[in-house]
Structure formats: structure tokens, C-alpha cells
Amino acid sequence: MSHFSEYKDLIQVGDLALVWISRDNIKPVTITAGETFNTRYGSFPHDDMIGKPYGSQIAVRTKGSNRFGFIHVLQPTPELWTISLPHRTQIVYTPDSSYIMQRLQCSPHSRVIEAGTGSGSFSHAFARSAGHLFSYEFHEVRYEQAKKEFEEHGLFRDGNVTITHRDVCHDGFTIKNTDKTTFFDGKSAEEAQQPACIGADVIFLDLPAPWDAIPNLDCVISQNSKTSMCCFSPCIEQVDKTLEALEKHGWTEVEMVEIQGRQYESRRQMVRHLDDALQRLRDVRERKQVGVERRKRMFNKIISDQEEPYEERPETPKTQFNPFGKGSRVKEGDSNYSWKEVSKVESEIKSHTSYLTFASKIVHKARNEELVQSIIEEHKDVTPESTLPGKKDKKQSVNK
Amino acid sequence: MDPLKHITYYNHVLVRLPSNNLKVCELKPNSDVSLGKFGAFKVNDIIGYPFGTTFEIHYDNAIEASAPDAGPSGDAAQEGTSSKGARNKFKIPVGRLSVIESRLTANAAATGLGSEEEGTPQRELQLVGNSDSNKNLINIGSSIQKLSSEEIEQLKQQSVSSNEIISKMIEAHGSFHQKTVYSQEKYLKRKKQKFAKFFTVEYMSSSGLLQYLIDKGDVLRAMDLSEESMGMILNLANIRSNGTYLCVDETGGLLVYALLERMFGGENDSAAQGKIVVVHENEHPNLDLLKFSNYTEEFIQQHVKTVSILDYFEPPVTEEVKEAFTPLTDEQLKSLKSNKKGAYYRRLKWYNTQLEIIEWATKQQYDGLVVASTLHLPTFVPKLGERVHGSRPIVCYSQFKETVLELSHTLYNDLRYLAPTIVETRCRPFQTIRGRLHPVMTMRGGGGYMMWCHKVIPVGAADAALQPRPEEAPQGAEAESKKQKTE
């Protein structure tokens, strides 16, 4: 099983782990005995991680100070990988990918085409759920990088992922053994004679010109059941050309949508009551009054020519009433003050990722009359009013 | 025939009506399905077609008159009459079916118009002419339509085709030619939704089931969930076919169904070992919506386990359970009188259930926690989280941001939970017509919020000196805490 698909208990040598330093600093690490993982908070020996359960926090004393640095060692998931991965291209983020998978009904029953692979972020999510993922990448260097990465992540070990170097717009989706592909890895020479049987029912096109790839889909999609697809394009002009191609090639149920994902920080705002604010100003004014009256007396003495007009400046007491901790550093959530829990939208939002154009197609809208007639014949004595056969019997009669 | 791809007997399916509303149907052999004003059809006529196929219902004008015992003959596809025609005169007559290209062509139509060329008005509209603007259009209400609703009803009674009715209505419409072509098209679409007789049979997907609840106005029962939030929950919780998940589901089983679909894809003979342990607040679980699923009883019993919060948090004690009952050996069982066997098996079932509960509540390490509950989350979730394995995700859905906010603050101060984050996702659909692309003017507001975090194992109590206090930010997490607190 892959580093992603197996639920592992303990951190072991050879594992791919994700080290969580902070929310936007997550690093992939291959656990190796004797190695250390260096951060600016300290160096963490891998040996401290090995044998501990996943999710463990690891502490290390930082150099030159008596404080500790902490990291967490996590097992990779497609979602964590998405926020940590090295970008080769613009990636599909979780709000988009999760919606696409849900809407395309991605399940162990699905045969998925993904073009192109790009940074492989979505590939990991598809690989988790799909029966088979056929990923295509036309950029040779990115193909090699993705292939290497999938190998390191163990995705090929689960046997449900293949990647092919291909420009699907020009050369279509059919996979033969003369192609640069992982499809025939581990297959016998005999098996490799036949082109890959794809029969995809879920299509995801993340291409600059999906309209050039759409005409090539017909021979690789499921022939007698419904195929659903999503085109992922950032520009509205691309959507327009895609719609034209979809209509021309018999795709129906066409709908374009846009996903907006938001993240919020949990914050606290100090509760500051009006009465306290008024009281504080009264307090300030009172102390100010002391000074004002002293100066008034001195002025009167000068006017009336009394000797020794100067009056000693009295020791002004510190502000007595300071309900909001003004002038001192108050940490958000300080228990000496009262707080209101608030949420704040992240400071930079992904305001537009891409337009998602969905469509579906059934190549042959027909049924196998012979088979259907035999099934109908078999059920001819069932009267609709009769009680249903138990669910147990049902499956036997249905799975012909 | 694959029951996951083709329309199959005894399965629950979703039927999409011309109004775009969904209806749940169970496909019993030889039965008829009535779609109300949209007509009725025979189940036998749709069996075997791929999911997603759109059918149009046709009525030969004579159909109602001739209804003697034709019987469900072999060639059901051509067979138009109902065998029980005369039995109930209020019954909607069953029509003959034909497969059509798509719902759009059903709309455009049946008037013989395929996909329209850009800019060419539909055929009905070509005859009547239109206006560049609506400046001459004066709203005088329904009196503009010369046909009375009684007359329209009469037309329907005569089984006139929907297109003929619509054409007659356009003819009788006083100011139709003064509408712009866009508004005419909208008028046509509205009328066709009302009079058209076609339907699409869809697989019972989790999204479809949710859409069915939304159409029914029943989505509050499902905590105002949206398709995009449902997908997000499944991905953030890293749901896969080999995991054991702890779940609280106040959506009546929708959430559990979504998990099942993601894990097994509707396959009853899936070899995957995944399991969902559902913790429920009432004495009995409410997974009512699973009745629409096409999983067998056995499958559900094998993969969905239920336990009440009381049993979960105060599980039975193994010794007491073992004291109360000892399973018999095979030989003892053989010698047992048959009238006592029933009682014995009941006790045995109880015994096994108790042991299972002990396993789930005190031994099992879960691969994820998914919560959709209206209980007070800050007290509930940390207790549930105790049995979640390190590094595994926790996702809590709520209809309200405030409740997940409170939860996220609580978890933020608990070292066993890493980086609680509040996320929201909204899908904005567009009117998808070339040259007229724009976001739709109104959409549903639901969808709620999710809290996402990971279970972690803080540096052990033995190294208490190392234990970072949440108040004083430790070095490693400093960057993060800064981001959280100041920013």
C-alpha cells in the first residue's frame, strides 16, 4: 500500500511523512535512521521520530537558549499534500477538487481520466477514491517529475494509478505499449499487445484548450453508461469555446459553476463597555483637574504679588482606572479581560481559481433487449402489489 | 447489466421531472410509476437502460378508451396500454416511452428542433415575431391570455401534446409579439416545464439524495447541508474504503450515506473492510434516509455500527458482561432444547453487541472523526476526539459559524488538536448559455461551515517540563500562533 492509502500507526524508517512546522510550512520528509531534520527552531533527529505513533509532537532544545522547538510528524493525506507540495503548475485546491469529486460521484467504482497531471495535487485525491486513475501529462519534464513522485509516494503500488506522457489534444487518450506510460508496467508481453482498456466514466480536463481534447474522448469513455466530465478553465473565453465543443460532440447536462472557498481565523476581540470607557475618561479628567487647580493658585499668587508663588508639583498617581490595559501589551485572550470570540477571513483569499464546466454523455442510449426480455420474463409473475422479496433475494435476481 | 450503471429492478432511483425536481422511486417489476401531471410509465419499459437516460412519454389519443386486458406482453417497449386501465379512472394513464437525446432537446423539441443555432429563435417563436425591446409591453395581468384555464384543462384532457397546447397559448396571448426574444424563450421554457412529459432516471447518488431533500423543502432536516460542503467533508476527513470512522450524523443518514458511497461506490460485494461507527444521541439511531440506499441489510449491518452516546461514553464493563452470560460450547448447544434456543440466541446477540460496544468505546483507534451534530460542540468533540488516532483528521459540520468558532477556540487551547481551521465553501452556478453567461440571479443560501483539524499527541506527560503551555507560545509553533493571534 502507498504512504497515503495505508492507515499507519507508527512512524517507520522509509516512510514518507509530513513535518508540520506551522500552518504554512509543512515539509515532506523520508524517514531515515541517523538523519536530522533542520528548521530554524532547531534540529530534529529522525531517530527521535522512529517508533513513535503518527501525530506525535517532537520537542528539541533550541541552540543557545533554554526554550524548546516543536514539530508534529503527520502521515500524508491528499489534502495535507495539497497545502505542502512543491508547485510545478497552478494547482487545484481542496474546495474545487472536493466539489468536483462529489459531483462526478467519484468512488471505487469510477474509472477516471485526468489531463493534465500538472503538480499532481488532484491526482492524489483521485487516487484515494477512484477504481482507476489514468493521468496524462504532455510536458515531458513534468511527466517525469510526476512519475517519480507517484513512485516515491507508492501510488503505483495500489495498482489503480497510471500516468502517460501525452498531448491528449493532438494524440488522443488511447494508450499502447509503444507509448511512454506506466500502464504496461508489470504486465505480460501478451497483455501489452492490446491497447489499454480505459472505459472512463469520470473525466477531468485541466488543459489550456479542452475543446481540442473533447473530440478525442468518445473512444475511451464508457460506451453503454453515463460519463460525467469537468473542464477546469480560468478564463470565461475558454468556457465559451468549451461549451461550443461540448454541444458539437453530443455532451449534455452542461452547467458551469464557480467555487468559492474561504478560511477563517479564530480570533478574540476585547469586550469594552461604554460605561468603562466613560469612567476612564472621568478618571483622566479628575487627575487633570488637580493640575489645573494648582496652576490656577500659582497664577493667582503671581497676580497678587505674593512671595513664593511656586508650589511643589504633587506626585501624580498612576492612572487608577484602566479597564482595557491601555499602554501595556495585552495578549489576545488574556484572562484578566473579557473577550468575544470572533472569526476573521484569511488576509489573502483565493477569489478566483477557475470555472468548472460540467457535462455528461451516454454514447449508446440503448439496452440489451435480449437480456432485458429474459429478466422481464423471469419477473413476469411478480405482481406490483405483492410484498417485496427480501433484500437478500433481490441481489441474486438482479446480478445477472 | 450493472446495477450501478443501468436501471435495475428493485433499486431505488431518482427520477428528474421536467420541472427539474427529483422524485425517489423503487422499481418494482411490472409496476407503473406515476409522475402526476407529467404522466406515468411502466417500470418494465425503462429497465436495462443506462442511468442518465431521458425518456419521453407519449400518449396515443385513443389510449384511455382501449384498456382491456392487454397484459404485460413481451415487447414492453412497444406496448402502450396499461393492463389495469379501467380499474381506476382517476389514475394517470400510462404512456408509451421513447428515448430522447437530452432534456434540452425535449424542451426545444419535440417541435423537431435539434440543437438551436446561435441566434435562431425556436420554431414556435419564428412564426410570431418579436420586439427589440419591451417598450410597448404593458402589464395587464392574466387577462392578456385569451385561453381560460378551463380551456387549457380541456386541452390537457384531450391528451393534446404539450407543444400543441403551448402553441395555442402563444396564439391566444395578446402581446406575445411585443416581448423580446429572450423573454419569449423564458416563457416557452416555463410553459414546457409545465406541460412537457419527459423524465430522466438517475442513479441514487449522495448528491442526488441531498438534492431530493432540497427539492422537497426538507433540507433543514439535513442541517442545511450543501453538495459542496458534503464533498468538502469527505475530502477533508480523508474518507477511504479501508478506514474505520467515528461519526455523528444528525442529517438522518445522509452523511453516513455519503461516506458509504465514497467508500464503496454502491457495491454490495465490495471487498473493502471500511467501517463507520455512528454515535447517536437518542436511544435509537436515526439513519432513516438509508432506506433509499441500494445496499443490502447485511452490507449495512457489516459496515455501519451504531451506539448511543450513553453506551459510548459509559460502556459496559467486560467482566460484568462475561459474568452475566457465557456462550455455550457446540455440544452444549446441541443438547439445548429447541424451545430454549431462541432465548439463548437472543442473549448471545446481546452479549456480542456488548463486547462490540466495549471494543468501539475503549479500544478502537479511529481513522477519522466526522461530526454533524447540534449538541454543544466544545464539550462533545474533545471527548469524541479521545479515541481518534494521531495524525487523523477531524471534521465538524455546523449550519452556523458561531458554533464551529466556539469549538475551534476550545480546540485551539487543547494540545491534542492541531491547527483548528474554519472553512466554508460555496458553489455559484451560472446560466450556461453561450453569449449569455452570467451567474444565476438567485441561489440557495445554505451550506454551513466546517471545522477541520488533526488529532496529535503532545509531548508526553513524563516530559512535563517540555509541555508547552498554550498561553506561552512555544518556539516551533510561534510562527503559527503569531499568524493566529496577531496577523
Short mmCIF file of N, CA, C and O in Angstrom, two decimals, chain B residues 10-103:
data_model
loop_
_atom_site.label_atom_id
_atom_site.label_comp_id
_atom_site.label_asym_id
_atom_site.label_seq_id
_atom_site.Cartn_x
_atom_site.Cartn_y
_atom_site.Cartn_z
N TYR B 10 -35.95 -3.37 -8.50
CA TYR B 10 -35.88 -3.28 -7.03
C TYR B 10 -34.94 -2.19 -6.52
O TYR B 10 -34.82 -1.99 -5.33
N ASN B 11 -34.26 -1.52 -7.43
CA ASN B 11 -33.39 -0.45 -6.95
C ASN B 11 -34.18 0.84 -6.74
O ASN B 11 -35.18 1.09 -7.41
N HIS B 12 -33.70 1.64 -5.81
CA HIS B 12 -34.22 2.99 -5.68
C HIS B 12 -33.47 3.88 -6.66
O HIS B 12 -32.25 3.82 -6.73
N VAL B 13 -34.23 4.66 -7.40
CA VAL B 13 -33.59 5.57 -8.34
C VAL B 13 -34.20 6.96 -8.14
O VAL B 13 -35.22 7.11 -7.47
N LEU B 14 -33.54 7.95 -8.72
CA LEU B 14 -34.08 9.31 -8.71
C LEU B 14 -34.64 9.59 -10.09
O LEU B 14 -33.98 9.31 -11.10
N VAL B 15 -35.83 10.12 -10.13
CA VAL B 15 -36.44 10.49 -11.40
C VAL B 15 -36.51 12.00 -11.46
O VAL B 15 -37.11 12.64 -10.59
N ARG B 16 -35.84 12.58 -12.46
CA ARG B 16 -35.86 14.03 -12.60
C ARG B 16 -37.00 14.43 -13.53
O ARG B 16 -37.08 14.00 -14.67
N LEU B 17 -37.90 15.25 -13.01
CA LEU B 17 -39.10 15.64 -13.73
C LEU B 17 -38.80 16.85 -14.63
O LEU B 17 -37.74 17.48 -14.50
N PRO B 18 -39.72 17.19 -15.52
CA PRO B 18 -39.49 18.37 -16.38
C PRO B 18 -39.26 19.63 -15.55
O PRO B 18 -38.55 20.55 -15.96
N SER B 19 -39.85 19.69 -14.36
CA SER B 19 -39.66 20.86 -13.50
C SER B 19 -38.28 20.86 -12.87
O SER B 19 -37.96 21.77 -12.12
N ASN B 20 -37.49 19.84 -13.14
CA ASN B 20 -36.16 19.65 -12.57
C ASN B 20 -36.19 19.13 -11.15
O ASN B 20 -35.14 18.95 -10.54
N ASN B 21 -37.38 18.95 -10.60
CA ASN B 21 -37.46 18.36 -9.26
C ASN B 21 -37.18 16.87 -9.33
O ASN B 21 -37.42 16.23 -10.35
N LEU B 22 -36.71 16.33 -8.21
CA LEU B 22 -36.39 14.91 -8.16
C LEU B 22 -37.45 14.16 -7.37
O LEU B 22 -38.05 14.69 -6.45
N LYS B 23 -37.62 12.89 -7.76
CA LYS B 23 -38.57 12.02 -7.09
C LYS B 23 -37.86 10.70 -6.87
O LYS B 23 -37.11 10.25 -7.73
N VAL B 24 -38.07 10.09 -5.70
CA VAL B 24 -37.47 8.79 -5.45
C VAL B 24 -38.45 7.71 -5.85
O VAL B 24 -39.63 7.78 -5.50
N CYS B 25 -37.99 6.72 -6.60
CA CYS B 25 -38.86 5.61 -7.00
C CYS B 25 -38.18 4.29 -6.72
O CYS B 25 -36.98 4.15 -6.92
N GLU B 26 -38.96 3.33 -6.29
CA GLU B 26 -38.44 1.98 -6.21
C GLU B 26 -38.99 1.21 -7.40
O GLU B 26 -40.19 1.26 -7.67
N LEU B 27 -38.13 0.53 -8.11
CA LEU B 27 -38.54 -0.07 -9.38
C LEU B 27 -39.00 -1.51 -9.18
O LEU B 27 -38.22 -2.45 -9.28
N LYS B 28 -40.29 -1.65 -8.89
CA LYS B 28 -40.84 -2.99 -8.72
C LYS B 28 -41.22 -3.54 -10.09
O LYS B 28 -41.82 -2.82 -10.89
N PRO B 29 -40.95 -4.80 -10.35
CA PRO B 29 -41.26 -5.37 -11.66
C PRO B 29 -42.75 -5.22 -11.97
O PRO B 29 -43.59 -5.33 -11.08
N ASN B 30 -43.03 -4.98 -13.22
CA ASN B 30 -44.40 -4.95 -13.74
C ASN B 30 -45.27 -3.83 -13.15
O ASN B 30 -46.47 -3.82 -13.34
N SER B 31 -44.66 -2.91 -12.42
CA SER B 31 -45.48 -1.85 -11.83
C SER B 31 -45.43 -0.60 -12.70
O SER B 31 -44.65 -0.51 -13.64
N ASP B 32 -46.32 0.33 -12.38
CA ASP B 32 -46.34 1.61 -13.08
C ASP B 32 -45.85 2.69 -12.12
O ASP B 32 -46.06 2.60 -10.92
N VAL B 33 -45.20 3.69 -12.67
CA VAL B 33 -44.78 4.82 -11.85
C VAL B 33 -45.51 6.05 -12.35
O VAL B 33 -45.47 6.36 -13.54
N SER B 34 -46.17 6.75 -11.43
CA SER B 34 -46.90 7.95 -11.81
C SER B 34 -46.10 9.18 -11.46
O SER B 34 -45.55 9.30 -10.36
N LEU B 35 -45.99 10.08 -12.42
CA LEU B 35 -45.29 11.34 -12.18
C LEU B 35 -46.28 12.49 -12.10
O LEU B 35 -45.97 13.61 -12.46
N GLY B 36 -47.50 12.19 -11.69
CA GLY B 36 -48.51 13.23 -11.55
C GLY B 36 -48.84 13.84 -12.89
O GLY B 36 -49.06 13.12 -13.86
N LYS B 37 -48.84 15.16 -12.96
CA LYS B 37 -49.26 15.82 -14.19
C LYS B 37 -48.31 15.55 -15.36
O LYS B 37 -48.63 15.84 -16.50
N PHE B 38 -47.12 15.01 -15.04
CA PHE B 38 -46.18 14.75 -16.12
C PHE B 38 -46.41 13.38 -16.77
O PHE B 38 -45.68 12.99 -17.66
N GLY B 39 -47.40 12.63 -16.28
CA GLY B 39 -47.71 11.35 -16.90
C GLY B 39 -47.30 10.17 -16.04
O GLY B 39 -46.98 10.33 -14.87
N ALA B 40 -47.34 8.99 -16.65
CA ALA B 40 -46.98 7.78 -15.94
C ALA B 40 -46.32 6.83 -16.92
O ALA B 40 -46.51 6.94 -18.13
N PHE B 41 -45.52 5.89 -16.39
CA PHE B 41 -44.85 4.95 -17.30
C PHE B 41 -44.72 3.60 -16.61
O PHE B 41 -44.95 3.47 -15.41
N LYS B 42 -44.35 2.60 -17.40
CA LYS B 42 -44.17 1.25 -16.89
C LYS B 42 -42.71 1.02 -16.55
O LYS B 42 -41.83 1.33 -17.35
N VAL B 43 -42.48 0.45 -15.38
CA VAL B 43 -41.11 0.17 -14.94
C VAL B 43 -40.40 -0.73 -15.96
O VAL B 43 -39.23 -0.50 -16.30
N ASN B 44 -41.13 -1.72 -16.49
CA ASN B 44 -40.50 -2.65 -17.43
C ASN B 44 -39.92 -1.94 -18.66
O ASN B 44 -39.00 -2.44 -19.28
N ASP B 45 -40.49 -0.76 -18.98
CA ASP B 45 -40.02 -0.05 -20.16
C ASP B 45 -38.69 0.66 -19.97
O ASP B 45 -38.08 1.11 -20.94
N ILE B 46 -38.25 0.81 -18.73
CA ILE B 46 -37.00 1.56 -18.53
C ILE B 46 -35.87 0.65 -18.05
O ILE B 46 -34.71 1.04 -18.07
N ILE B 47 -36.22 -0.57 -17.64
CA ILE B 47 -35.19 -1.49 -17.14
C ILE B 47 -34.11 -1.72 -18.20
O ILE B 47 -34.42 -1.90 -19.37
N GLY B 48 -32.86 -1.69 -17.77
CA GLY B 48 -31.77 -2.02 -18.67
C GLY B 48 -31.11 -0.85 -19.35
O GLY B 48 -29.99 -0.95 -19.83
N TYR B 49 -31.80 0.30 -19.38
CA TYR B 49 -31.17 1.48 -19.97
C TYR B 49 -30.13 2.05 -19.01
O TYR B 49 -30.24 1.88 -17.80
N PRO B 50 -29.12 2.74 -19.56
CA PRO B 50 -28.12 3.34 -18.66
C PRO B 50 -28.73 4.46 -17.81
O PRO B 50 -29.65 5.15 -18.27
N PHE B 51 -28.23 4.62 -16.60
CA PHE B 51 -28.63 5.77 -15.79
C PHE B 51 -28.31 7.04 -16.57
O PHE B 51 -27.31 7.11 -17.28
N GLY B 52 -29.16 8.03 -16.39
CA GLY B 52 -28.95 9.28 -17.10
C GLY B 52 -29.76 9.36 -18.39
O GLY B 52 -29.81 10.40 -19.02
N THR B 53 -30.41 8.25 -18.76
CA THR B 53 -31.23 8.26 -19.98
C THR B 53 -32.50 9.09 -19.74
O THR B 53 -33.11 9.02 -18.68
N THR B 54 -32.87 9.88 -20.75
CA THR B 54 -34.09 10.68 -20.68
C THR B 54 -35.15 10.04 -21.58
O THR B 54 -34.87 9.68 -22.72
N PHE B 55 -36.34 9.87 -21.02
CA PHE B 55 -37.44 9.26 -21.76
C PHE B 55 -38.54 10.28 -21.94
O PHE B 55 -38.76 11.12 -21.09
N GLU B 56 -39.22 10.15 -23.06
CA GLU B 56 -40.40 10.99 -23.26
C GLU B 56 -41.63 10.09 -23.23
O GLU B 56 -41.61 8.98 -23.75
N ILE B 57 -42.68 10.61 -22.59
CA ILE B 57 -43.91 9.82 -22.51
C ILE B 57 -44.84 10.25 -23.63
O ILE B 57 -45.08 11.45 -23.81
N HIS B 58 -45.33 9.28 -24.40
CA HIS B 58 -46.25 9.59 -25.50
C HIS B 58 -47.61 9.01 -25.20
O HIS B 58 -47.72 7.94 -24.61
N TYR B 59 -48.61 9.72 -25.62
CA TYR B 59 -49.97 9.20 -25.49
C TYR B 59 -50.62 9.17 -26.86
O TYR B 59 -50.70 10.20 -27.52
N ASP B 60 -51.02 8.00 -27.29
CA ASP B 60 -51.85 7.95 -28.47
C ASP B 60 -53.23 8.35 -27.99
O ASP B 60 -53.64 7.95 -26.90
N ASN B 61 -53.91 9.14 -28.78
CA ASN B 61 -55.15 9.73 -28.27
C ASN B 61 -56.16 8.72 -27.79
O ASN B 61 -56.93 8.96 -26.90
N ALA B 62 -56.11 7.53 -28.38
CA ALA B 62 -57.13 6.54 -28.07
C ALA B 62 -56.84 5.78 -26.78
O ALA B 62 -57.66 5.01 -26.32
N ILE B 63 -55.71 6.07 -26.23
CA ILE B 63 -55.19 5.18 -25.20
C ILE B 63 -56.13 4.91 -24.04
O ILE B 63 -56.26 3.77 -23.58
N GLU B 64 -56.80 5.96 -23.59
CA GLU B 64 -57.61 5.76 -22.39
C GLU B 64 -58.83 4.89 -22.65
O GLU B 64 -59.26 4.15 -21.79
N ALA B 65 -59.33 5.03 -23.85
CA ALA B 65 -60.52 4.26 -24.19
C ALA B 65 -60.22 2.77 -24.23
O ALA B 65 -60.94 1.97 -23.66
N SER B 66 -59.15 2.41 -24.89
CA SER B 66 -58.82 1.00 -25.03
C SER B 66 -57.95 0.54 -23.90
O SER B 66 -56.79 0.85 -23.83
N ALA B 67 -58.56 -0.15 -22.97
CA ALA B 67 -57.73 -0.62 -21.86
C ALA B 67 -58.08 -2.02 -21.41
O ALA B 67 -57.96 -2.34 -20.25
N PRO B 68 -58.53 -2.86 -22.32
CA PRO B 68 -58.85 -4.21 -21.86
C PRO B 68 -57.56 -4.95 -21.51
O PRO B 68 -56.48 -4.40 -21.65
N ASP B 69 -57.72 -6.18 -21.05
CA ASP B 69 -56.56 -6.88 -20.52
C ASP B 69 -55.52 -7.19 -21.58
O ASP B 69 -55.47 -8.29 -22.12
N ALA B 70 -54.73 -6.23 -21.86
CA ALA B 70 -53.66 -6.46 -22.82
C ALA B 70 -52.58 -7.33 -22.17
O ALA B 70 -51.94 -8.13 -22.82
N GLY B 71 -52.42 -7.17 -20.87
CA GLY B 71 -51.43 -7.99 -20.16
C GLY B 71 -50.03 -7.50 -20.47
O GLY B 71 -49.78 -6.95 -21.54
N PRO B 72 -49.14 -7.69 -19.51
CA PRO B 72 -47.76 -7.26 -19.75
C PRO B 72 -47.12 -8.20 -20.77
O PRO B 72 -46.56 -9.23 -20.40
N SER B 73 -47.26 -7.89 -22.00
CA SER B 73 -46.72 -8.77 -23.03
C SER B 73 -45.22 -8.58 -23.18
O SER B 73 -44.64 -7.70 -22.56
N GLY B 74 -44.63 -9.42 -23.96
CA GLY B 74 -43.17 -9.45 -24.07
C GLY B 74 -42.57 -8.15 -24.54
O GLY B 74 -41.65 -7.63 -23.92
N ASP B 75 -43.10 -7.59 -25.62
CA ASP B 75 -42.46 -6.39 -26.17
C ASP B 75 -42.96 -5.15 -25.44
O ASP B 75 -43.70 -4.35 -25.96
N ALA B 76 -42.49 -5.03 -24.21
CA ALA B 76 -42.99 -3.96 -23.34
C ALA B 76 -42.66 -2.59 -23.91
O ALA B 76 -43.39 -1.63 -23.68
N ALA B 77 -41.57 -2.49 -24.62
CA ALA B 77 -41.16 -1.18 -25.12
C ALA B 77 -42.20 -0.62 -26.08
O ALA B 77 -42.44 0.58 -26.10
N GLN B 78 -42.83 -1.50 -26.84
CA GLN B 78 -43.81 -1.02 -27.80
C GLN B 78 -45.21 -1.01 -27.18
O GLN B 78 -46.11 -0.36 -27.67
N GLU B 79 -45.34 -1.77 -26.13
CA GLU B 79 -46.65 -1.93 -25.52
C GLU B 79 -47.07 -0.64 -24.84
O GLU B 79 -46.41 -0.16 -23.93
N GLY B 80 -48.18 -0.09 -25.29
CA GLY B 80 -48.54 1.22 -24.76
C GLY B 80 -49.59 1.17 -23.68
O GLY B 80 -49.59 1.99 -22.76
N THR B 81 -50.49 0.22 -23.73
CA THR B 81 -51.63 0.29 -22.84
C THR B 81 -51.36 -0.34 -21.49
O THR B 81 -50.53 -1.21 -21.35
N SER B 82 -52.09 0.10 -20.53
CA SER B 82 -51.94 -0.46 -19.20
C SER B 82 -52.91 -1.61 -19.05
O SER B 82 -54.04 -1.57 -19.52
N SER B 83 -52.48 -2.65 -18.37
CA SER B 83 -53.33 -3.81 -18.23
C SER B 83 -54.46 -3.54 -17.25
O SER B 83 -55.45 -4.23 -17.24
N LYS B 84 -54.27 -2.55 -16.42
CA LYS B 84 -55.28 -2.31 -15.39
C LYS B 84 -55.99 -1.00 -15.64
O LYS B 84 -56.41 -0.32 -14.72
N GLY B 85 -56.08 -0.65 -16.92
CA GLY B 85 -56.58 0.66 -17.29
C GLY B 85 -57.86 1.08 -16.63
O GLY B 85 -57.93 2.14 -16.01
N ALA B 86 -58.87 0.25 -16.71
CA ALA B 86 -60.19 0.68 -16.28
C ALA B 86 -60.36 0.66 -14.77
O ALA B 86 -61.34 1.16 -14.25
N ARG B 87 -59.38 0.08 -14.11
CA ARG B 87 -59.56 -0.16 -12.69
C ARG B 87 -59.79 1.13 -11.90
O ARG B 87 -60.55 1.19 -10.97
N ASN B 88 -59.08 2.13 -12.26
CA ASN B 88 -59.18 3.37 -11.50
C ASN B 88 -59.23 4.53 -12.47
O ASN B 88 -58.26 4.83 -13.14
N LYS B 89 -60.35 5.19 -12.51
CA LYS B 89 -60.46 6.18 -13.57
C LYS B 89 -59.74 7.48 -13.24
O LYS B 89 -59.51 8.30 -14.10
N PHE B 90 -59.34 7.62 -11.98
CA PHE B 90 -58.55 8.81 -11.65
C PHE B 90 -57.07 8.58 -11.88
O PHE B 90 -56.26 9.47 -11.75
N LYS B 91 -56.76 7.35 -12.19
CA LYS B 91 -55.36 7.00 -12.37
C LYS B 91 -54.80 7.71 -13.59
O LYS B 91 -55.47 7.84 -14.61
N ILE B 92 -53.58 8.15 -13.47
CA ILE B 92 -52.94 8.80 -14.61
C ILE B 92 -52.64 7.72 -15.64
O ILE B 92 -52.08 6.69 -15.31
N PRO B 93 -53.04 7.94 -16.88
CA PRO B 93 -52.80 6.90 -17.87
C PRO B 93 -51.32 6.68 -18.11
O PRO B 93 -50.52 7.60 -18.03
N VAL B 94 -50.98 5.42 -18.37
CA VAL B 94 -49.59 5.06 -18.61
C VAL B 94 -49.28 5.27 -20.08
O VAL B 94 -50.02 4.83 -20.95
N GLY B 95 -48.19 5.93 -20.34
CA GLY B 95 -47.85 6.24 -21.73
C GLY B 95 -46.78 5.33 -22.29
O GLY B 95 -46.22 4.48 -21.61
N ARG B 96 -46.56 5.49 -23.54
CA ARG B 96 -45.53 4.77 -24.27
C ARG B 96 -44.25 5.61 -24.14
O ARG B 96 -44.31 6.83 -24.07
N LEU B 97 -43.09 4.95 -24.11
CA LEU B 97 -41.86 5.70 -23.90
C LEU B 97 -40.98 5.69 -25.14
O LEU B 97 -40.98 4.74 -25.90
N SER B 98 -40.25 6.78 -25.32
CA SER B 98 -39.17 6.76 -26.31
C SER B 98 -37.97 7.43 -25.67
O SER B 98 -38.12 8.32 -24.84
N VAL B 99 -36.80 6.98 -26.07
CA VAL B 99 -35.57 7.57 -25.54
C VAL B 99 -35.28 8.82 -26.32
O VAL B 99 -35.35 8.81 -27.55
N ILE B 100 -34.97 9.91 -25.63
CA ILE B 100 -34.62 11.12 -26.38
C ILE B 100 -33.20 11.55 -26.05
O ILE B 100 -32.60 11.11 -25.07
N GLU B 101 -32.67 12.39 -26.91
CA GLU B 101 -31.27 12.79 -26.84
C GLU B 101 -30.91 13.39 -25.49
O GLU B 101 -29.98 12.97 -24.84
N SER B 102 -31.68 14.41 -25.08
CA SER B 102 -31.36 15.05 -23.82
C SER B 102 -32.56 15.85 -23.37
O SER B 102 -33.54 15.97 -24.10
N ARG B 103 -32.48 16.38 -22.16
CA ARG B 103 -33.59 17.16 -21.63
C ARG B 103 -33.77 18.44 -22.43
O ARG B 103 -34.87 18.94 -22.57
#
